[in-house]
């Protein structure tokens, strides 16, 4: 039977014991101060698909990069296939923060605990934009009343400037969906303009920033809607206060008259490049009134398939 030798005790001098204690202290300190000391949390930033995905990334990646550099968080774009997906995601807390139009926000606010925190300014420093009805340059159409019997391209059914407000104006001009020669809901605002230019539709409704981009491509404007409150940045009410405050601080400090700021924002989407102001829910009360007259699903069943 093998025997186990007892462990021999080693006597340490006072100097040796001091050296061991110092070594242990150094090891403990190095563990607790390991680099990096801070790791940024990744926050998905939801966006409704007003343009095709390539353009969305081109215009919004510089924006989320700015947020990542000016807050303690790392932001990444989270695109949705349709507007409703973004609303469902923020309602289900898959997203804590998103940017979507006034109509999607109002729809979300009636179903989920969400609120707006910021609104962008337009190039004139006002928190409004407009919807525009466009036709081809050589079209005989001059007014909304001329659209009876004509083919009309709307944006997504949840689009404020692409459907809800222009449809409200058409209704006030005495034209309902049944009075049109045909209509369709197209996925993106730029798709609407291109469809009109190609002659697939006689007219179409888009937001002003898109219409202006195509003004020299062969389109003409026949109608401007009344001012629409700009697209809000919205949060779920359970979003951390630190996240909300840091995003607001980063965006509210932007000044388009500052050359350094304007240079930073020049690659951003036209809607975001002129600065921001704080937003409240009541900013969108007028949209609520319009929605009671023009439900967002009012024409989807009769729409043409494009």
mmCIF file of N, CA, C and O in Angstrom, residues 133-136 139 141 146-154 170 177 179-184 186 192 195-196 199-205 303-306:
data_model
loop_
_atom_site.group_PDB
_atom_site.id
_atom_site.type_symbol
_atom_site.label_atom_id
_atom_site.label_comp_id
_atom_site.label_asym_id
_atom_site.label_seq_id
_atom_site.Cartn_x
_atom_site.Cartn_y
_atom_site.Cartn_z
ATOM 1 N N UNK A 133 -49.269 65.971 -54.774
ATOM 2 C CA UNK A 133 -49.789 65.136 -55.860
ATOM 3 C C UNK A 133 -49.052 65.527 -57.133
ATOM 4 O O UNK A 133 -49.013 66.707 -57.508
ATOM 5 N N UNK A 134 -48.442 64.539 -57.773
ATOM 6 C CA UNK A 134 -47.625 64.793 -58.962
ATOM 7 C C UNK A 134 -48.246 64.140 -60.195
ATOM 8 O O UNK A 134 -48.951 63.127 -60.097
ATOM 9 N N UNK A 135 -47.992 64.754 -61.340
ATOM 10 C CA UNK A 135 -48.371 64.204 -62.646
ATOM 11 C C UNK A 135 -47.161 64.360 -63.562
ATOM 12 O O UNK A 135 -46.191 65.029 -63.219
ATOM 13 N N UNK A 136 -47.220 63.776 -64.751
ATOM 14 C CA UNK A 136 -46.144 63.990 -65.726
ATOM 15 C C UNK A 136 -46.187 65.428 -66.229
ATOM 16 O O UNK A 136 -47.255 66.056 -66.272
ATOM 17 N N UNK A 139 -48.812 66.244 -68.811
ATOM 18 C CA UNK A 139 -50.180 65.796 -68.528
ATOM 19 C C UNK A 139 -51.158 66.971 -68.620
ATOM 20 O O UNK A 139 -50.842 68.095 -68.214
ATOM 21 N N UNK A 141 -53.755 67.183 -66.803
ATOM 22 C CA UNK A 141 -54.349 67.315 -65.473
ATOM 23 C C UNK A 141 -53.786 68.557 -64.773
ATOM 24 O O UNK A 141 -52.563 68.733 -64.691
ATOM 25 N N UNK A 146 -59.714 67.140 -61.705
ATOM 26 C CA UNK A 146 -59.444 66.518 -63.010
ATOM 27 C C UNK A 146 -59.100 65.034 -62.898
ATOM 28 O O UNK A 146 -58.916 64.362 -63.918
ATOM 29 N N UNK A 147 -58.992 64.532 -61.674
ATOM 30 C CA UNK A 147 -58.544 63.154 -61.485
ATOM 31 C C UNK A 147 -59.672 62.129 -61.575
ATOM 32 O O UNK A 147 -59.413 60.927 -61.485
ATOM 33 N N UNK A 148 -60.899 62.554 -61.760
ATOM 34 C CA UNK A 148 -61.996 61.597 -61.925
ATOM 35 C C UNK A 148 -61.721 60.737 -63.153
ATOM 36 O O UNK A 148 -61.425 61.229 -64.235
ATOM 37 N N UNK A 149 -61.825 59.418 -62.951
ATOM 38 C CA UNK A 149 -61.590 58.480 -64.036
ATOM 39 C C UNK A 149 -60.130 58.218 -64.345
ATOM 40 O O UNK A 149 -59.814 57.454 -65.258
ATOM 41 N N UNK A 150 -59.217 58.802 -63.580
ATOM 42 C CA UNK A 150 -57.784 58.640 -63.825
ATOM 43 C C UNK A 150 -57.189 57.599 -62.877
ATOM 44 O O UNK A 150 -57.709 57.339 -61.796
ATOM 45 N N UNK A 151 -56.079 57.026 -63.308
ATOM 46 C CA UNK A 151 -55.383 56.019 -62.490
ATOM 47 C C UNK A 151 -54.438 56.718 -61.519
ATOM 48 O O UNK A 151 -53.648 57.572 -61.910
ATOM 49 N N UNK A 152 -54.540 56.328 -60.233
ATOM 50 C CA UNK A 152 -53.808 57.045 -59.183
ATOM 51 C C UNK A 152 -52.930 56.085 -58.380
ATOM 52 O O UNK A 152 -53.379 55.006 -57.976
ATOM 53 N N UNK A 153 -51.688 56.499 -58.145
ATOM 54 C CA UNK A 153 -50.750 55.703 -57.340
ATOM 55 C C UNK A 153 -50.598 56.329 -55.959
ATOM 56 O O UNK A 153 -50.197 57.497 -55.832
ATOM 57 N N UNK A 154 -50.953 55.570 -54.937
ATOM 58 C CA UNK A 154 -50.720 55.988 -53.558
ATOM 59 C C UNK A 154 -49.432 55.336 -53.065
ATOM 60 O O UNK A 154 -48.952 54.346 -53.627
ATOM 61 N N UNK A 170 -58.634 64.653 -51.581
ATOM 62 C CA UNK A 170 -59.435 64.186 -52.718
ATOM 63 C C UNK A 170 -60.914 64.120 -52.343
ATOM 64 O O UNK A 170 -61.792 64.527 -53.115
ATOM 65 N N UNK A 177 -62.521 57.010 -53.826
ATOM 66 C CA UNK A 177 -61.759 55.957 -54.514
ATOM 67 C C UNK A 177 -62.540 55.377 -55.688
ATOM 68 O O UNK A 177 -61.970 55.051 -56.731
ATOM 69 N N UNK A 179 -64.389 56.874 -57.660
ATOM 70 C CA UNK A 179 -64.418 57.807 -58.787
ATOM 71 C C UNK A 179 -63.148 57.765 -59.623
ATOM 72 O O UNK A 179 -63.095 58.330 -60.714
ATOM 73 N N UNK A 180 -62.126 57.109 -59.100
ATOM 74 C CA UNK A 180 -60.871 56.992 -59.840
ATOM 75 C C UNK A 180 -60.981 55.892 -60.886
ATOM 76 O O UNK A 180 -61.776 54.946 -60.739
ATOM 77 N N UNK A 181 -60.170 55.986 -61.923
ATOM 78 C CA UNK A 181 -60.172 54.946 -62.955
ATOM 79 C C UNK A 181 -59.425 53.703 -62.517
ATOM 80 O O UNK A 181 -59.418 52.700 -63.218
ATOM 81 N N UNK A 182 -58.808 53.743 -61.366
ATOM 82 C CA UNK A 182 -58.033 52.642 -60.798
ATOM 83 C C UNK A 182 -57.014 53.236 -59.850
ATOM 84 O O UNK A 182 -56.641 54.407 -59.960
ATOM 85 N N UNK A 183 -56.572 52.466 -58.891
ATOM 86 C CA UNK A 183 -55.570 52.961 -57.957
ATOM 87 C C UNK A 183 -54.813 51.772 -57.372
ATOM 88 O O UNK A 183 -55.260 50.622 -57.414
ATOM 89 N N UNK A 184 -53.639 52.074 -56.832
ATOM 90 C CA UNK A 184 -52.821 51.032 -56.217
ATOM 91 C C UNK A 184 -52.014 51.638 -55.087
ATOM 92 O O UNK A 184 -51.744 52.844 -55.065
ATOM 93 N N UNK A 186 -48.413 51.496 -53.582
ATOM 94 C CA UNK A 186 -47.052 51.069 -53.874
ATOM 95 C C UNK A 186 -46.217 51.126 -52.596
ATOM 96 O O UNK A 186 -46.508 51.892 -51.681
ATOM 97 N N UNK A 192 -43.703 55.415 -56.328
ATOM 98 C CA UNK A 192 -44.869 56.149 -56.829
ATOM 99 C C UNK A 192 -44.459 57.097 -57.946
ATOM 100 O O UNK A 192 -45.060 57.126 -59.027
ATOM 101 N N UNK A 195 -43.508 55.261 -61.112
ATOM 102 C CA UNK A 195 -44.666 54.688 -61.796
ATOM 103 C C UNK A 195 -45.417 55.754 -62.580
ATOM 104 O O UNK A 195 -45.924 55.486 -63.684
ATOM 105 N N UNK A 196 -45.489 56.965 -62.028
ATOM 106 C CA UNK A 196 -46.132 58.065 -62.755
ATOM 107 C C UNK A 196 -45.286 58.452 -63.973
ATOM 108 O O UNK A 196 -45.812 58.638 -65.081
ATOM 109 N N UNK A 199 -45.762 56.232 -66.914
ATOM 110 C CA UNK A 199 -47.094 56.212 -67.500
ATOM 111 C C UNK A 199 -47.998 55.126 -66.975
ATOM 112 O O UNK A 199 -49.098 54.924 -67.507
ATOM 113 N N UNK A 200 -47.575 54.426 -65.927
ATOM 114 C CA UNK A 200 -48.432 53.390 -65.356
ATOM 115 C C UNK A 200 -49.624 54.006 -64.633
ATOM 116 O O UNK A 200 -50.680 53.376 -64.504
ATOM 117 N N UNK A 201 -49.451 55.241 -64.132
ATOM 118 C CA UNK A 201 -50.521 55.952 -63.450
ATOM 119 C C UNK A 201 -50.529 57.392 -63.943
ATOM 120 O O UNK A 201 -49.505 57.940 -64.354
ATOM 121 N N UNK A 202 -51.690 58.014 -63.874
ATOM 122 C CA UNK A 202 -51.817 59.404 -64.307
ATOM 123 C C UNK A 202 -51.331 60.383 -63.251
ATOM 124 O O UNK A 202 -50.917 61.502 -63.576
ATOM 125 N N UNK A 203 -51.393 59.990 -61.990
ATOM 126 C CA UNK A 203 -50.986 60.864 -60.895
ATOM 127 C C UNK A 203 -50.602 60.008 -59.692
ATOM 128 O O UNK A 203 -50.908 58.810 -59.635
ATOM 129 N N UNK A 204 -49.937 60.637 -58.743
ATOM 130 C CA UNK A 204 -49.543 59.910 -57.546
ATOM 131 C C UNK A 204 -49.310 60.863 -56.386
ATOM 132 O O UNK A 204 -49.109 62.070 -56.578
ATOM 133 N N UNK A 205 -49.333 60.327 -55.162
ATOM 134 C CA UNK A 205 -49.150 61.131 -53.952
ATOM 135 C C UNK A 205 -47.868 60.727 -53.244
ATOM 136 O O UNK A 205 -47.646 59.535 -52.981
ATOM 137 N N UNK A 303 -57.924 47.936 -54.321
ATOM 138 C CA UNK A 303 -56.740 48.436 -55.004
ATOM 139 C C UNK A 303 -56.286 47.477 -56.094
ATOM 140 O O UNK A 303 -56.457 46.259 -56.015
ATOM 141 N N UNK A 304 -55.697 48.055 -57.129
ATOM 142 C CA UNK A 304 -55.074 47.250 -58.171
ATOM 143 C C UNK A 304 -53.830 46.578 -57.632
ATOM 144 O O UNK A 304 -53.174 47.084 -56.725
ATOM 145 N N UNK A 305 -53.457 45.461 -58.155
ATOM 146 C CA UNK A 305 -52.244 44.764 -57.758
ATOM 147 C C UNK A 305 -51.123 45.176 -58.683
ATOM 148 O O UNK A 305 -51.190 44.957 -59.895
ATOM 149 N N UNK A 306 -50.107 45.809 -58.122
ATOM 150 C CA UNK A 306 -48.979 46.273 -58.937
ATOM 151 C C UNK A 306 -47.723 45.521 -58.548
ATOM 152 O O UNK A 306 -47.520 45.238 -57.380
#
